[in-house]
C-alpha cells in the first residue's frame, strides 16, 4: 500500500508541475489582444499581385510589440513571395510578390504569411494570413 501512495503522490506532483508549465507558457491577455488587432486590421491585405506592406511593430495601450514576418509558399514558385529585410520610416516591411505575366503566374502561388508578435517578457504568439 505504501508504494501505491508514493506512486499516487508522484503522479499528482507531476501533473501539478506540468499544469504549471502549460499555464506559464500561455500568452498574456495583452499579447492575445495584439494578435486579434493585427488580424482584424490586416486580414484583407493579401492581394493577387504586387507588393504590399505589413507592420514591423504594433503599439497598443502605450506598449510596443515587435512583429516579425515569415512566408511559407505551399503551391507555386517559392521565389514568387519574399519578406523584405528593410523596415521603412513608417515602421512597415514590404512583402514582395513577383508578378510577370509573361514569365511567372503568381496567381497560382499559394502562401501563408506568419506574423510572430513578441512581448517584453519574450513570450510570443503567431497569426497566419493565407492567400489561397
PDB file of N, CA and C in Angstrom, residues 74-122:
ATOM      1  N   UNK A  74       3.107  27.369 -50.304  1.00  0.00           N
ATOM      2  CA  UNK A  74       2.596  25.998 -50.309  1.00  0.00           C
ATOM      3  C   UNK A  74       2.322  25.473 -51.710  1.00  0.00           C
ATOM      4  N   UNK A  75       2.182  26.384 -52.679  1.00  0.00           N
ATOM      5  CA  UNK A  75       1.935  25.959 -54.054  1.00  0.00           C
ATOM      6  C   UNK A  75       2.455  27.036 -54.993  1.00  0.00           C
ATOM      7  N   UNK A  76       3.164  26.606 -56.021  1.00  0.00           N
ATOM      8  CA  UNK A  76       3.720  27.549 -56.978  1.00  0.00           C
ATOM      9  C   UNK A  76       5.204  27.771 -56.734  1.00  0.00           C
ATOM     10  N   UNK A  77       5.735  28.755 -57.415  1.00  0.00           N
ATOM     11  CA  UNK A  77       7.151  29.073 -57.344  1.00  0.00           C
ATOM     12  C   UNK A  77       7.488  29.714 -55.995  1.00  0.00           C
ATOM     13  N   UNK A  78       8.379  29.090 -55.247  1.00  0.00           N
ATOM     14  CA  UNK A  78       8.746  29.585 -53.913  1.00  0.00           C
ATOM     15  C   UNK A  78       9.429  30.948 -53.964  1.00  0.00           C
ATOM     16  N   UNK A  79       9.952  31.323 -55.134  1.00  0.00           N
ATOM     17  CA  UNK A  79      10.610  32.620 -55.272  1.00  0.00           C
ATOM     18  C   UNK A  79       9.628  33.746 -55.552  1.00  0.00           C
ATOM     19  N   UNK A  80       8.332  33.441 -55.689  1.00  0.00           N
ATOM     20  CA  UNK A  80       7.345  34.466 -56.002  1.00  0.00           C
ATOM     21  C   UNK A  80       7.017  35.387 -54.828  1.00  0.00           C
ATOM     22  N   UNK A  81       7.244  34.937 -53.618  1.00  0.00           N
ATOM     23  CA  UNK A  81       6.886  35.744 -52.448  1.00  0.00           C
ATOM     24  C   UNK A  81       8.074  35.783 -51.500  1.00  0.00           C
ATOM     25  N   UNK A  82       8.459  36.992 -51.138  1.00  0.00           N
ATOM     26  CA  UNK A  82       9.590  37.167 -50.216  1.00  0.00           C
ATOM     27  C   UNK A  82       9.247  38.251 -49.201  1.00  0.00           C
ATOM     28  N   UNK A  83       9.693  38.047 -47.984  1.00  0.00           N
ATOM     29  CA  UNK A  83       9.549  39.054 -46.943  1.00  0.00           C
ATOM     30  C   UNK A  83      10.776  39.944 -47.021  1.00  0.00           C
ATOM     31  N   UNK A  84      10.542  41.249 -47.105  1.00  0.00           N
ATOM     32  CA  UNK A  84      11.650  42.198 -47.171  1.00  0.00           C
ATOM     33  C   UNK A  84      12.492  42.179 -45.908  1.00  0.00           C
ATOM     34  N   UNK A  85      13.652  42.784 -46.005  1.00  0.00           N
ATOM     35  CA  UNK A  85      14.551  42.844 -44.853  1.00  0.00           C
ATOM     36  C   UNK A  85      14.663  44.246 -44.272  1.00  0.00           C
ATOM     37  N   UNK A  86      14.183  45.238 -45.000  1.00  0.00           N
ATOM     38  CA  UNK A  86      14.270  46.627 -44.554  1.00  0.00           C
ATOM     39  C   UNK A  86      12.923  47.118 -44.023  1.00  0.00           C
ATOM     40  N   UNK A  87      12.972  47.839 -42.911  1.00  0.00           N
ATOM     41  CA  UNK A  87      11.778  48.472 -42.358  1.00  0.00           C
ATOM     42  C   UNK A  87      11.794  49.927 -42.803  1.00  0.00           C
ATOM     43  N   UNK A  88      10.684  50.407 -43.386  1.00  0.00           N
ATOM     44  CA  UNK A  88      10.653  51.788 -43.863  1.00  0.00           C
ATOM     45  C   UNK A  88      10.471  52.771 -42.698  1.00  0.00           C
ATOM     46  N   UNK A  89      10.484  54.060 -43.025  1.00  0.00           N
ATOM     47  CA  UNK A  89      10.426  55.103 -41.995  1.00  0.00           C
ATOM     48  C   UNK A  89       9.111  55.098 -41.213  1.00  0.00           C
ATOM     49  N   UNK A  90       8.078  54.483 -41.761  1.00  0.00           N
ATOM     50  CA  UNK A  90       6.789  54.415 -41.064  1.00  0.00           C
ATOM     51  C   UNK A  90       6.623  53.123 -40.264  1.00  0.00           C
ATOM     52  N   UNK A  91       7.638  52.261 -40.292  1.00  0.00           N
ATOM     53  CA  UNK A  91       7.593  51.036 -39.495  1.00  0.00           C
ATOM     54  C   UNK A  91       6.978  49.838 -40.196  1.00  0.00           C
ATOM     55  N   UNK A  92       6.986  49.849 -41.535  1.00  0.00           N
ATOM     56  CA  UNK A  92       6.407  48.743 -42.296  1.00  0.00           C
ATOM     57  C   UNK A  92       7.494  47.980 -43.039  1.00  0.00           C
ATOM     58  N   UNK A  93       7.229  46.708 -43.239  1.00  0.00           N
ATOM     59  CA  UNK A  93       8.117  45.861 -44.016  1.00  0.00           C
ATOM     60  C   UNK A  93       7.373  45.470 -45.291  1.00  0.00           C
ATOM     61  N   UNK A  94       8.081  45.384 -46.405  1.00  0.00           N
ATOM     62  CA  UNK A  94       7.447  45.070 -47.679  1.00  0.00           C
ATOM     63  C   UNK A  94       7.408  43.563 -47.893  1.00  0.00           C
ATOM     64  N   UNK A  95       6.259  43.096 -48.331  1.00  0.00           N
ATOM     65  CA  UNK A  95       6.119  41.715 -48.775  1.00  0.00           C
ATOM     66  C   UNK A  95       6.175  41.780 -50.302  1.00  0.00           C
ATOM     67  N   UNK A  96       7.222  41.220 -50.878  1.00  0.00           N
ATOM     68  CA  UNK A  96       7.428  41.271 -52.319  1.00  0.00           C
ATOM     69  C   UNK A  96       6.727  40.094 -52.976  1.00  0.00           C
ATOM     70  N   UNK A  97       5.790  40.410 -53.850  1.00  0.00           N
ATOM     71  CA  UNK A  97       5.084  39.387 -54.615  1.00  0.00           C
ATOM     72  C   UNK A  97       5.455  39.584 -56.076  1.00  0.00           C
ATOM     73  N   UNK A  98       6.161  38.610 -56.639  1.00  0.00           N
ATOM     74  CA  UNK A  98       6.603  38.715 -58.025  1.00  0.00           C
ATOM     75  C   UNK A  98       5.415  38.612 -58.955  1.00  0.00           C
ATOM     76  N   UNK A  99       5.431  39.455 -59.975  1.00  0.00           N
ATOM     77  CA  UNK A  99       4.395  39.371 -60.990  1.00  0.00           C
ATOM     78  C   UNK A  99       4.991  39.698 -62.341  1.00  0.00           C
ATOM     79  N   UNK A 100       5.037  38.709 -63.182  1.00  0.00           N
ATOM     80  CA  UNK A 100       5.494  38.881 -64.563  1.00  0.00           C
ATOM     81  C   UNK A 100       4.593  37.993 -65.412  1.00  0.00           C
ATOM     82  N   UNK A 101       3.517  38.546 -65.935  1.00  0.00           N
ATOM     83  CA  UNK A 101       2.529  37.712 -66.619  1.00  0.00           C
ATOM     84  C   UNK A 101       3.092  36.890 -67.766  1.00  0.00           C
ATOM     85  N   UNK A 102       4.163  37.366 -68.356  1.00  0.00           N
ATOM     86  CA  UNK A 102       4.763  36.630 -69.459  1.00  0.00           C
ATOM     87  C   UNK A 102       5.719  35.545 -68.989  1.00  0.00           C
ATOM     88  N   UNK A 103       6.119  35.571 -67.708  1.00  0.00           N
ATOM     89  CA  UNK A 103       7.102  34.607 -67.224  1.00  0.00           C
ATOM     90  C   UNK A 103       6.572  33.728 -66.091  1.00  0.00           C
ATOM     91  N   UNK A 104       5.991  34.339 -65.087  1.00  0.00           N
ATOM     92  CA  UNK A 104       5.556  33.603 -63.908  1.00  0.00           C
ATOM     93  C   UNK A 104       4.134  34.010 -63.578  1.00  0.00           C
ATOM     94  N   UNK A 105       3.296  33.057 -63.374  1.00  0.00           N
ATOM     95  CA  UNK A 105       1.919  33.359 -62.998  1.00  0.00           C
ATOM     96  C   UNK A 105       1.801  33.281 -61.487  1.00  0.00           C
ATOM     97  N   UNK A 106       1.861  34.418 -60.818  1.00  0.00           N
ATOM     98  CA  UNK A 106       1.835  34.373 -59.359  1.00  0.00           C
ATOM     99  C   UNK A 106       0.431  34.119 -58.832  1.00  0.00           C
ATOM    100  N   UNK A 107      -0.598  34.232 -59.676  1.00  0.00           N
ATOM    101  CA  UNK A 107      -1.956  33.945 -59.222  1.00  0.00           C
ATOM    102  C   UNK A 107      -2.068  32.482 -58.793  1.00  0.00           C
ATOM    103  N   UNK A 108      -1.193  31.626 -59.331  1.00  0.00           N
ATOM    104  CA  UNK A 108      -1.206  30.217 -58.952  1.00  0.00           C
ATOM    105  C   UNK A 108      -0.414  29.974 -57.674  1.00  0.00           C
ATOM    106  N   UNK A 109       0.259  30.981 -57.173  1.00  0.00           N
ATOM    107  CA  UNK A 109       1.058  30.836 -55.967  1.00  0.00           C
ATOM    108  C   UNK A 109       0.168  30.951 -54.737  1.00  0.00           C
ATOM    109  N   UNK A 110       0.253  29.954 -53.885  1.00  0.00           N
ATOM    110  CA  UNK A 110      -0.486  29.973 -52.626  1.00  0.00           C
ATOM    111  C   UNK A 110       0.535  30.024 -51.501  1.00  0.00           C
ATOM    112  N   UNK A 111       0.254  30.862 -50.515  1.00  0.00           N
ATOM    113  CA  UNK A 111       1.221  31.028 -49.444  1.00  0.00           C
ATOM    114  C   UNK A 111       0.542  31.451 -48.148  1.00  0.00           C
ATOM    115  N   UNK A 112       1.295  31.303 -47.081  1.00  0.00           N
ATOM    116  CA  UNK A 112       0.847  31.747 -45.769  1.00  0.00           C
ATOM    117  C   UNK A 112       1.915  32.661 -45.189  1.00  0.00           C
ATOM    118  N   UNK A 113       1.499  33.860 -44.834  1.00  0.00           N
ATOM    119  CA  UNK A 113       2.378  34.765 -44.092  1.00  0.00           C
ATOM    120  C   UNK A 113       2.135  34.506 -42.611  1.00  0.00           C
ATOM    121  N   UNK A 114       3.191  34.440 -41.853  1.00  0.00           N
ATOM    122  CA  UNK A 114       3.061  34.244 -40.414  1.00  0.00           C
ATOM    123  C   UNK A 114       3.700  35.424 -39.709  1.00  0.00           C
ATOM    124  N   UNK A 115       2.901  36.067 -38.870  1.00  0.00           N
ATOM    125  CA  UNK A 115       3.389  37.153 -38.026  1.00  0.00           C
ATOM    126  C   UNK A 115       3.664  36.581 -36.646  1.00  0.00           C
ATOM    127  N   UNK A 116       4.837  36.861 -36.118  1.00  0.00           N
ATOM    128  CA  UNK A 116       5.169  36.464 -34.756  1.00  0.00           C
ATOM    129  C   UNK A 116       5.275  37.735 -33.932  1.00  0.00           C
ATOM    130  N   UNK A 117       4.395  37.848 -32.939  1.00  0.00           N
ATOM    131  CA  UNK A 117       4.331  39.028 -32.078  1.00  0.00           C
ATOM    132  C   UNK A 117       4.997  38.665 -30.761  1.00  0.00           C
ATOM    133  N   UNK A 118       5.861  39.547 -30.278  1.00  0.00           N
ATOM    134  CA  UNK A 118       6.627  39.265 -29.059  1.00  0.00           C
ATOM    135  C   UNK A 118       6.341  40.327 -28.009  1.00  0.00           C
ATOM    136  N   UNK A 119       6.199  39.896 -26.743  1.00  0.00           N
ATOM    137  CA  UNK A 119       6.006  40.876 -25.675  1.00  0.00           C
ATOM    138  C   UNK A 119       7.333  41.140 -24.968  1.00  0.00           C
ATOM    139  N   UNK A 120       7.309  42.005 -23.975  1.00  0.00           N
ATOM    140  CA  UNK A 120       8.527  42.412 -23.270  1.00  0.00           C
ATOM    141  C   UNK A 120       9.178  41.257 -22.509  1.00  0.00           C
ATOM    142  N   UNK A 121       8.403  40.228 -22.162  1.00  0.00           N
ATOM    143  CA  UNK A 121       8.941  39.074 -21.442  1.00  0.00           C
ATOM    144  C   UNK A 121       9.502  38.009 -22.377  1.00  0.00           C
ATOM    145  N   UNK A 122       9.400  38.251 -23.678  1.00  0.00           N
ATOM    146  CA  UNK A 122       9.894  37.289 -24.647  1.00  0.00           C
ATOM    147  C   UNK A 122       8.873  36.239 -25.054  1.00  0.00           C
TER     148      UNK A 122
END
